[in-house]
């Protein structure tokens, strides 16, 4: 097979990154984008883990038809039943069963002997295979599992009906040579291995997740599990965009293996995930970082002007970076806005367009030149947010060199206005305290950062925050030409996330 199956787990392992909680609407939005991107399998969540996760997987399964939709389950009947129920509306449902096989996990976490692990793996795969035709099995912590025992488990689950066997490097312990050899050894030592696809799932604790995945592919793996922007547990998972572009850029090394990913949609998808999870992408991040295609040194700039390939191995357009230019201004009309949005790949309904035009006009009153990034910020912050519970209606700040900062804030909820005043350590703190008085929730700011969306003194500032409410860490962001307004909106977005019905703080799986 010359195709590598892309299995995206942004909505499951990616969402396990602390502070990356997504609500149902956000998951549906990301799943839609992943499907448009060309992802073969979308792991939408872990249905048994919480009511919220169950509902999200169910909604994604009903909404997204082009990709297979997968639900995770431990090797337990109740987990498999929950995954099956959540996936009922999927066109191509997949149940992903996992059970740890390494000595350390079996002894300390599961307290089970080898034979019992084999029996449970076999029974759970048999049970899941009766419910859906497509079952994947993961021997968790496979890279630290005794190889002979791993071969035995893999052979058993394939006999029991697993169509994909995934070999997770759960704790990111492996190294490319070693991990590639493990995949080759599985191919050589498991007699029925040709009846299943070998998949890999690498974590980035040593910064080797992508290298390990690529080494595995060279040794016979044909499915890669990855996430957008590499988000995930601890140091994260292998990044989808890096894997896809490595395979595409070096066909000489990977024997012409290809994926179904439409690379020109990568940047857009990366932005969406960053915005909805609140995880900013580092400027030097490969493929999707803001500096990934910027040439600073004079020698490099000169080379690129003479021939781009002197210093560019990927064309920015190939991953969906577009040329930034001055686009619109105060006098631009609705048609011009629609055309520009179309040019940068944003489709809106007529109602959304009308709202975007209003916002665009009010931004154009404050800012002379409107760039593509400004339009993206408008759409991401104001248009595509699902019916917010609280909205910022107005605010006033009094702050100065010797004055105690004070804020007056008015929020809207279901058409009614609520207002409060507060002082604070600074204008943002005063504002957040006033918002807390109105909502009755107390958020503690864990992280706050601001960057300008474009260049120029009148640029919009994009504020990204993480706040703790009760035991949850919630990420959110917002942009405005007024940084206090952006800060207040980001805070309100976080509160809305917390308050949305779908958001449940139920225990995550270990
Ligand atoms: O890292 C891991 O082992 C996992 C499994 C559930 C596949 O995420
Ligand atoms: Zn994982």
Short mmCIF file of N, CA, C and O in Angstrom, two decimals, residues 5 80 111 117 138 140 163-164 172 182 217 219 235 295 298 321 346 351 381 385 399 412 440 496 505:
data_model
loop_
_atom_site.label_atom_id
_atom_site.label_comp_id
_atom_site.label_asym_id
_atom_site.label_seq_id
_atom_site.Cartn_x
_atom_site.Cartn_y
_atom_site.Cartn_z
N UNK A 5 -2.32 6.24 6.09
CA UNK A 5 -3.60 6.69 6.66
C UNK A 5 -3.30 7.72 7.74
O UNK A 5 -2.48 7.48 8.63
N UNK A 80 -16.83 0.05 25.66
CA UNK A 80 -17.08 -0.29 24.25
C UNK A 80 -18.55 0.02 23.91
O UNK A 80 -18.86 0.58 22.85
N UNK A 111 -2.36 -4.17 37.83
CA UNK A 111 -2.21 -5.31 38.75
C UNK A 111 -2.76 -6.59 38.11
O UNK A 111 -3.59 -7.30 38.67
N UNK A 117 -4.05 -10.19 30.64
CA UNK A 117 -4.01 -9.09 29.66
C UNK A 117 -4.36 -9.64 28.28
O UNK A 117 -5.15 -9.03 27.54
N UNK A 138 -4.86 -0.93 20.71
CA UNK A 138 -3.57 -0.36 21.12
C UNK A 138 -3.06 -1.04 22.37
O UNK A 138 -3.68 -0.92 23.44
N UNK A 140 -1.15 -0.33 25.09
CA UNK A 140 -0.60 0.92 25.62
C UNK A 140 0.82 0.71 26.15
O UNK A 140 1.12 -0.34 26.72
N UNK A 163 -8.63 -4.70 12.96
CA UNK A 163 -8.20 -4.40 11.57
C UNK A 163 -6.97 -3.48 11.58
O UNK A 163 -6.27 -3.37 10.58
N UNK A 164 -6.76 -2.81 12.71
CA UNK A 164 -5.59 -1.94 12.85
C UNK A 164 -4.95 -2.24 14.20
O UNK A 164 -5.66 -2.35 15.20
N UNK A 172 6.71 8.64 25.15
CA UNK A 172 7.71 9.33 24.33
C UNK A 172 9.13 8.93 24.66
O UNK A 172 10.04 9.75 24.70
N UNK A 182 11.43 -1.83 16.04
CA UNK A 182 10.31 -2.51 16.70
C UNK A 182 9.20 -2.79 15.67
O UNK A 182 8.62 -3.89 15.64
N UNK A 217 7.20 4.46 9.56
CA UNK A 217 6.64 4.34 8.20
C UNK A 217 7.66 3.66 7.27
O UNK A 217 7.32 2.83 6.44
N UNK A 219 9.59 1.50 8.03
CA UNK A 219 9.67 0.08 8.39
C UNK A 219 8.33 -0.64 8.27
O UNK A 219 8.19 -1.75 8.80
N UNK A 235 4.09 16.71 26.66
CA UNK A 235 4.80 17.44 25.60
C UNK A 235 4.08 17.34 24.27
O UNK A 235 4.54 17.89 23.26
N UNK A 295 12.29 35.15 5.96
CA UNK A 295 13.74 35.16 5.80
C UNK A 295 14.26 36.48 6.33
O UNK A 295 13.90 37.53 5.83
N UNK A 298 20.08 39.03 5.35
CA UNK A 298 20.20 39.65 4.03
C UNK A 298 20.59 38.65 2.97
O UNK A 298 20.05 38.64 1.86
N UNK A 321 -0.29 29.36 3.53
CA UNK A 321 0.07 30.73 3.90
C UNK A 321 -0.26 31.59 2.69
O UNK A 321 0.03 31.22 1.56
N UNK A 346 -12.52 31.88 3.38
CA UNK A 346 -13.55 31.91 4.43
C UNK A 346 -14.92 32.04 3.78
O UNK A 346 -15.20 33.01 3.06
N UNK A 351 -26.27 35.76 6.67
CA UNK A 351 -26.45 36.37 8.00
C UNK A 351 -25.08 36.65 8.62
O UNK A 351 -24.83 37.74 9.17
N UNK A 381 -13.31 35.41 16.14
CA UNK A 381 -13.72 35.87 17.47
C UNK A 381 -15.20 36.15 17.59
O UNK A 381 -15.80 35.95 18.64
N UNK A 385 -18.33 32.10 16.90
CA UNK A 385 -18.52 31.64 18.28
C UNK A 385 -19.96 31.22 18.46
O UNK A 385 -20.87 31.89 18.00
N UNK A 399 -7.65 54.61 34.94
CA UNK A 399 -6.35 54.11 35.37
C UNK A 399 -5.32 55.21 35.16
O UNK A 399 -5.49 56.05 34.28
N UNK A 412 -24.22 41.58 28.81
CA UNK A 412 -25.57 41.27 28.36
C UNK A 412 -25.78 39.76 28.47
O UNK A 412 -24.89 38.98 28.13
N UNK A 440 -20.81 35.88 38.99
CA UNK A 440 -20.82 35.05 40.19
C UNK A 440 -19.77 33.96 40.15
O UNK A 440 -19.70 33.11 41.04
N UNK A 496 -17.77 31.80 29.27
CA UNK A 496 -18.81 31.15 28.46
C UNK A 496 -18.48 29.68 28.23
O UNK A 496 -19.36 28.83 28.25
N UNK A 505 -16.79 18.74 34.07
CA UNK A 505 -15.49 18.46 34.66
C UNK A 505 -15.52 17.10 35.31
O UNK A 505 -15.42 16.96 36.51
#
